[in-house]
Amino acid sequence: MDEKYIKHIIRYFLNNVAPPLVIFIIVLLLCVLLHQLPYFGSIFDIGTISVAVAFALLFFTYAIINDSVSEKKKTFIEKKIEKLYASLISNKNLMQLTHENFNQIKTYQHLASYDLKPLLKEYIELFDNEAKNVSTEHGEALSLKHINPEFQEKIRAQIREDYDSLVEKLYDIHK
């Protein structure tokens, strides 16, 4: 097997399987302790048991909150990729956009990274100006006639960098 795959399996086990297993073992030990309590006599009093139960509940609460936060991060990153970056990545040359893709990019431009926002704003302005000068049918693609090749390369590189970063973050969450 591939070494990277094995490392991924180990990380998955330690991050996703081991914590619930540890919680289960702690709860099981707590149950056994409570069951055996009459045999121990006065060694364990109600205060000790209350503290143990409080720590177990605290641990469960932490695990649930941690899972919830990870799930929300994952959902937000997936939304960014789906709503904005998919439209930008699928447009290989950045020179043509349909009205639907253009409207989607305009609508979700707030999801862009800090570095991409000014470039995206300029890109949208270029298409807006071109749309005012050319009348197209609703299904037709709108083409930019004049776009600076340096700008095109700069925005393409930033889109790719942001996309790769989002995919890496998504992978890290799934670890």
PDB file of C-alpha atoms in Angstrom, residues 9-172:
ATOM      1  CA  ILE A   9      -5.754   5.793   7.572  1.00  0.00           C
ATOM      2  CA  ILE A  10      -3.789   6.199  10.817  1.00  0.00           C
ATOM      3  CA  ARG A  11      -4.740   9.883  11.091  1.00  0.00           C
ATOM      4  CA  TYR A  12      -8.367   9.030  10.377  1.00  0.00           C
ATOM      5  CA  PHE A  13      -8.334   6.396  13.114  1.00  0.00           C
ATOM      6  CA  LEU A  14      -6.697   8.700  15.656  1.00  0.00           C
ATOM      7  CA  ASN A  15      -8.949  11.665  14.874  1.00  0.00           C
ATOM      8  CA  ASN A  16     -12.289   9.984  14.193  1.00  0.00           C
ATOM      9  CA  VAL A  17     -12.333   6.490  15.699  1.00  0.00           C
ATOM     10  CA  ALA A  18     -10.121   6.775  18.774  1.00  0.00           C
ATOM     11  CA  PRO A  19     -11.895   9.689  20.565  1.00  0.00           C
ATOM     12  CA  PRO A  20     -15.324   8.002  20.614  1.00  0.00           C
ATOM     13  CA  LEU A  21     -13.620   4.770  21.652  1.00  0.00           C
ATOM     14  CA  VAL A  22     -11.922   6.574  24.552  1.00  0.00           C
ATOM     15  CA  ILE A  23     -15.257   8.116  25.556  1.00  0.00           C
ATOM     16  CA  PHE A  24     -16.876   4.692  25.468  1.00  0.00           C
ATOM     17  CA  ILE A  25     -14.133   3.210  27.648  1.00  0.00           C
ATOM     18  CA  ILE A  26     -14.416   6.063  30.166  1.00  0.00           C
ATOM     19  CA  VAL A  27     -18.192   5.664  30.378  1.00  0.00           C
ATOM     20  CA  LEU A  28     -17.817   1.903  30.691  1.00  0.00           C
ATOM     21  CA  LEU A  29     -15.291   2.311  33.522  1.00  0.00           C
ATOM     22  CA  LEU A  30     -17.589   4.814  35.209  1.00  0.00           C
ATOM     23  CA  CYS A  31     -20.494   2.357  34.989  1.00  0.00           C
ATOM     24  CA  VAL A  32     -18.370  -0.459  36.424  1.00  0.00           C
ATOM     25  CA  LEU A  33     -17.226   1.875  39.197  1.00  0.00           C
ATOM     26  CA  LEU A  34     -20.812   2.840  40.025  1.00  0.00           C
ATOM     27  CA  HIS A  35     -21.861  -0.813  39.984  1.00  0.00           C
ATOM     28  CA  GLN A  36     -19.014  -1.804  42.315  1.00  0.00           C
ATOM     29  CA  LEU A  37     -19.517   1.171  44.628  1.00  0.00           C
ATOM     30  CA  PRO A  38     -21.324  -0.771  47.397  1.00  0.00           C
ATOM     31  CA  TYR A  39     -18.380  -3.163  47.647  1.00  0.00           C
ATOM     32  CA  PHE A  40     -15.863  -0.371  48.211  1.00  0.00           C
ATOM     33  CA  GLY A  41     -17.641   0.996  51.236  1.00  0.00           C
ATOM     34  CA  SER A  42     -16.932   4.580  52.157  1.00  0.00           C
ATOM     35  CA  ILE A  43     -13.868   5.072  49.908  1.00  0.00           C
ATOM     36  CA  PHE A  44     -16.029   6.711  47.231  1.00  0.00           C
ATOM     37  CA  ASP A  45     -18.499   9.261  48.426  1.00  0.00           C
ATOM     38  CA  ILE A  46     -21.192  11.041  46.458  1.00  0.00           C
ATOM     39  CA  GLY A  47     -18.909  14.072  45.883  1.00  0.00           C
ATOM     40  CA  THR A  48     -16.299  11.981  44.085  1.00  0.00           C
ATOM     41  CA  ILE A  49     -18.938  10.378  41.911  1.00  0.00           C
ATOM     42  CA  SER A  50     -20.462  13.790  41.111  1.00  0.00           C
ATOM     43  CA  VAL A  51     -17.077  15.127  40.030  1.00  0.00           C
ATOM     44  CA  ALA A  52     -16.450  12.064  37.839  1.00  0.00           C
ATOM     45  CA  VAL A  53     -19.855  12.392  36.185  1.00  0.00           C
ATOM     46  CA  ALA A  54     -19.307  16.138  35.671  1.00  0.00           C
ATOM     47  CA  PHE A  55     -15.972  15.490  33.949  1.00  0.00           C
ATOM     48  CA  ALA A  56     -17.530  12.802  31.757  1.00  0.00           C
ATOM     49  CA  LEU A  57     -20.316  15.206  30.734  1.00  0.00           C
ATOM     50  CA  LEU A  58     -17.785  17.948  30.096  1.00  0.00           C
ATOM     51  CA  PHE A  59     -15.772  15.598  27.894  1.00  0.00           C
ATOM     52  CA  PHE A  60     -18.908  14.591  25.930  1.00  0.00           C
ATOM     53  CA  THR A  61     -19.909  18.223  25.475  1.00  0.00           C
ATOM     54  CA  TYR A  62     -16.441  19.145  24.228  1.00  0.00           C
ATOM     55  CA  ALA A  63     -16.501  16.274  21.720  1.00  0.00           C
ATOM     56  CA  ILE A  64     -19.919  17.298  20.397  1.00  0.00           C
ATOM     57  CA  ILE A  65     -18.977  20.980  20.071  1.00  0.00           C
ATOM     58  CA  ASN A  66     -15.698  20.099  18.364  1.00  0.00           C
ATOM     59  CA  ASP A  67     -17.555  17.926  15.829  1.00  0.00           C
ATOM     60  CA  SER A  68     -20.085  20.684  15.196  1.00  0.00           C
ATOM     61  CA  VAL A  69     -17.397  23.312  14.567  1.00  0.00           C
ATOM     62  CA  SER A  70     -15.534  21.007  12.171  1.00  0.00           C
ATOM     63  CA  GLU A  71     -18.738  20.254  10.276  1.00  0.00           C
ATOM     64  CA  LYS A  72     -19.573  23.963   9.920  1.00  0.00           C
ATOM     65  CA  LYS A  73     -16.057  24.725   8.635  1.00  0.00           C
ATOM     66  CA  LYS A  74     -16.331  21.896   6.137  1.00  0.00           C
ATOM     67  CA  THR A  75     -19.743  23.086   4.932  1.00  0.00           C
ATOM     68  CA  PHE A  76     -18.516  26.671   4.505  1.00  0.00           C
ATOM     69  CA  ILE A  77     -15.473  25.596   2.486  1.00  0.00           C
ATOM     70  CA  GLU A  78     -17.633  23.334   0.306  1.00  0.00           C
ATOM     71  CA  LYS A  79     -20.005  26.267  -0.285  1.00  0.00           C
ATOM     72  CA  LYS A  80     -17.104  28.482  -1.369  1.00  0.00           C
ATOM     73  CA  ILE A  81     -15.856  25.864  -3.793  1.00  0.00           C
ATOM     74  CA  GLU A  82     -19.293  25.051  -5.180  1.00  0.00           C
ATOM     75  CA  LYS A  83     -20.698  28.557  -5.513  1.00  0.00           C
ATOM     76  CA  LEU A  84     -17.668  30.590  -6.595  1.00  0.00           C
ATOM     77  CA  TYR A  85     -14.518  28.660  -7.373  1.00  0.00           C
ATOM     78  CA  ALA A  86     -16.184  25.959  -9.489  1.00  0.00           C
ATOM     79  CA  SER A  87     -17.412  28.625 -11.922  1.00  0.00           C
ATOM     80  CA  LEU A  88     -13.999  30.250 -12.037  1.00  0.00           C
ATOM     81  CA  ILE A  89     -12.013  27.018 -12.363  1.00  0.00           C
ATOM     82  CA  SER A  90     -14.257  25.613 -15.096  1.00  0.00           C
ATOM     83  CA  ASN A  91     -13.711  28.756 -17.172  1.00  0.00           C
ATOM     84  CA  LYS A  92     -10.229  27.865 -18.436  1.00  0.00           C
ATOM     85  CA  ASN A  93      -9.392  30.972 -20.396  1.00  0.00           C
ATOM     86  CA  LEU A  94     -11.396  33.521 -18.356  1.00  0.00           C
ATOM     87  CA  MET A  95     -12.400  35.163 -21.617  1.00  0.00           C
ATOM     88  CA  GLN A  96     -15.973  33.888 -21.997  1.00  0.00           C
ATOM     89  CA  LEU A  97     -18.807  33.675 -19.518  1.00  0.00           C
ATOM     90  CA  THR A  98     -22.473  32.898 -19.914  1.00  0.00           C
ATOM     91  CA  HIS A  99     -24.892  35.220 -18.176  1.00  0.00           C
ATOM     92  CA  GLU A 100     -25.646  32.517 -15.596  1.00  0.00           C
ATOM     93  CA  ASN A 101     -21.975  31.990 -14.724  1.00  0.00           C
ATOM     94  CA  PHE A 102     -21.379  35.729 -14.657  1.00  0.00           C
ATOM     95  CA  ASN A 103     -24.338  36.325 -12.345  1.00  0.00           C
ATOM     96  CA  GLN A 104     -23.213  33.495 -10.081  1.00  0.00           C
ATOM     97  CA  ILE A 105     -19.698  34.955  -9.836  1.00  0.00           C
ATOM     98  CA  LYS A 106     -21.133  38.413  -9.083  1.00  0.00           C
ATOM     99  CA  THR A 107     -23.496  37.016  -6.461  1.00  0.00           C
ATOM    100  CA  TYR A 108     -20.870  34.986  -4.612  1.00  0.00           C
ATOM    101  CA  GLN A 109     -17.842  37.257  -4.991  1.00  0.00           C
ATOM    102  CA  HIS A 110     -17.961  37.888  -1.219  1.00  0.00           C
ATOM    103  CA  LEU A 111     -16.754  34.288  -0.752  1.00  0.00           C
ATOM    104  CA  ALA A 112     -13.474  35.070  -2.507  1.00  0.00           C
ATOM    105  CA  SER A 113     -10.231  35.239  -0.572  1.00  0.00           C
ATOM    106  CA  TYR A 114      -8.793  38.561   0.533  1.00  0.00           C
ATOM    107  CA  ASP A 115      -6.207  38.440  -2.282  1.00  0.00           C
ATOM    108  CA  LEU A 116      -8.726  37.501  -4.974  1.00  0.00           C
ATOM    109  CA  LYS A 117     -11.424  40.088  -4.156  1.00  0.00           C
ATOM    110  CA  PRO A 118      -9.782  43.099  -5.862  1.00  0.00           C
ATOM    111  CA  LEU A 119      -8.858  41.019  -8.913  1.00  0.00           C
ATOM    112  CA  LEU A 120     -12.354  39.588  -9.098  1.00  0.00           C
ATOM    113  CA  LYS A 121     -13.874  43.050  -8.781  1.00  0.00           C
ATOM    114  CA  GLU A 122     -11.819  44.260 -11.748  1.00  0.00           C
ATOM    115  CA  TYR A 123     -12.712  41.103 -13.710  1.00  0.00           C
ATOM    116  CA  ILE A 124     -16.420  41.678 -13.074  1.00  0.00           C
ATOM    117  CA  GLU A 125     -16.120  45.331 -14.101  1.00  0.00           C
ATOM    118  CA  LEU A 126     -14.480  44.276 -17.376  1.00  0.00           C
ATOM    119  CA  PHE A 127     -17.376  41.929 -18.138  1.00  0.00           C
ATOM    120  CA  ASP A 128     -19.958  44.503 -17.047  1.00  0.00           C
ATOM    121  CA  ASN A 129     -18.453  47.070 -19.420  1.00  0.00           C
ATOM    122  CA  GLU A 130     -18.346  44.543 -22.248  1.00  0.00           C
ATOM    123  CA  ALA A 131     -21.965  43.511 -21.582  1.00  0.00           C
ATOM    124  CA  LYS A 132     -23.064  47.153 -21.935  1.00  0.00           C
ATOM    125  CA  ASN A 133     -21.376  47.415 -25.334  1.00  0.00           C
ATOM    126  CA  VAL A 134     -22.571  44.092 -26.767  1.00  0.00           C
ATOM    127  CA  SER A 135     -26.072  42.682 -26.828  1.00  0.00           C
ATOM    128  CA  THR A 136     -26.195  38.902 -26.470  1.00  0.00           C
ATOM    129  CA  GLU A 137     -28.930  36.346 -26.143  1.00  0.00           C
ATOM    130  CA  HIS A 138     -29.580  34.964 -22.657  1.00  0.00           C
ATOM    131  CA  GLY A 139     -27.861  31.598 -23.375  1.00  0.00           C
ATOM    132  CA  GLU A 140     -24.916  33.014 -25.315  1.00  0.00           C
ATOM    133  CA  ALA A 141     -21.486  33.449 -23.824  1.00  0.00           C
ATOM    134  CA  LEU A 142     -20.173  36.933 -23.357  1.00  0.00           C
ATOM    135  CA  SER A 143     -16.616  37.354 -24.656  1.00  0.00           C
ATOM    136  CA  LEU A 144     -14.014  39.830 -23.578  1.00  0.00           C
ATOM    137  CA  LYS A 145     -12.249  41.284 -26.565  1.00  0.00           C
ATOM    138  CA  HIS A 146      -9.404  42.984 -24.745  1.00  0.00           C
ATOM    139  CA  ILE A 147      -7.990  41.635 -21.540  1.00  0.00           C
ATOM    140  CA  ASN A 148      -4.492  42.237 -20.356  1.00  0.00           C
ATOM    141  CA  PRO A 149      -2.620  38.881 -20.516  1.00  0.00           C
ATOM    142  CA  GLU A 150      -0.719  39.760 -17.336  1.00  0.00           C
ATOM    143  CA  PHE A 151      -3.993  40.409 -15.514  1.00  0.00           C
ATOM    144  CA  GLN A 152      -5.445  37.208 -16.896  1.00  0.00           C
ATOM    145  CA  GLU A 153      -2.443  35.209 -15.664  1.00  0.00           C
ATOM    146  CA  LYS A 154      -2.474  36.953 -12.289  1.00  0.00           C
ATOM    147  CA  ILE A 155      -6.149  36.226 -11.628  1.00  0.00           C
ATOM    148  CA  ARG A 156      -5.820  32.657 -12.931  1.00  0.00           C
ATOM    149  CA  ALA A 157      -2.860  32.007 -10.595  1.00  0.00           C
ATOM    150  CA  GLN A 158      -4.737  33.475  -7.612  1.00  0.00           C
ATOM    151  CA  ILE A 159      -7.844  31.390  -8.376  1.00  0.00           C
ATOM    152  CA  ARG A 160      -5.733  28.235  -8.576  1.00  0.00           C
ATOM    153  CA  GLU A 161      -3.871  29.092  -5.357  1.00  0.00           C
ATOM    154  CA  ASP A 162      -7.121  29.783  -3.483  1.00  0.00           C
ATOM    155  CA  TYR A 163      -8.761  26.643  -4.835  1.00  0.00           C
ATOM    156  CA  ASP A 164      -5.798  24.473  -3.852  1.00  0.00           C
ATOM    157  CA  SER A 165      -5.755  26.069  -0.407  1.00  0.00           C
ATOM    158  CA  LEU A 166      -9.477  25.370   0.094  1.00  0.00           C
ATOM    159  CA  VAL A 167      -9.093  21.759  -1.009  1.00  0.00           C
ATOM    160  CA  GLU A 168      -6.163  21.346   1.389  1.00  0.00           C
ATOM    161  CA  LYS A 169      -8.206  22.830   4.256  1.00  0.00           C
ATOM    162  CA  LEU A 170     -11.058  20.476   3.412  1.00  0.00           C
ATOM    163  CA  TYR A 171      -8.626  17.546   3.422  1.00  0.00           C
ATOM    164  CA  ASP A 172      -7.232  18.651   6.796  1.00  0.00           C
TER     165      ASP A 172
END
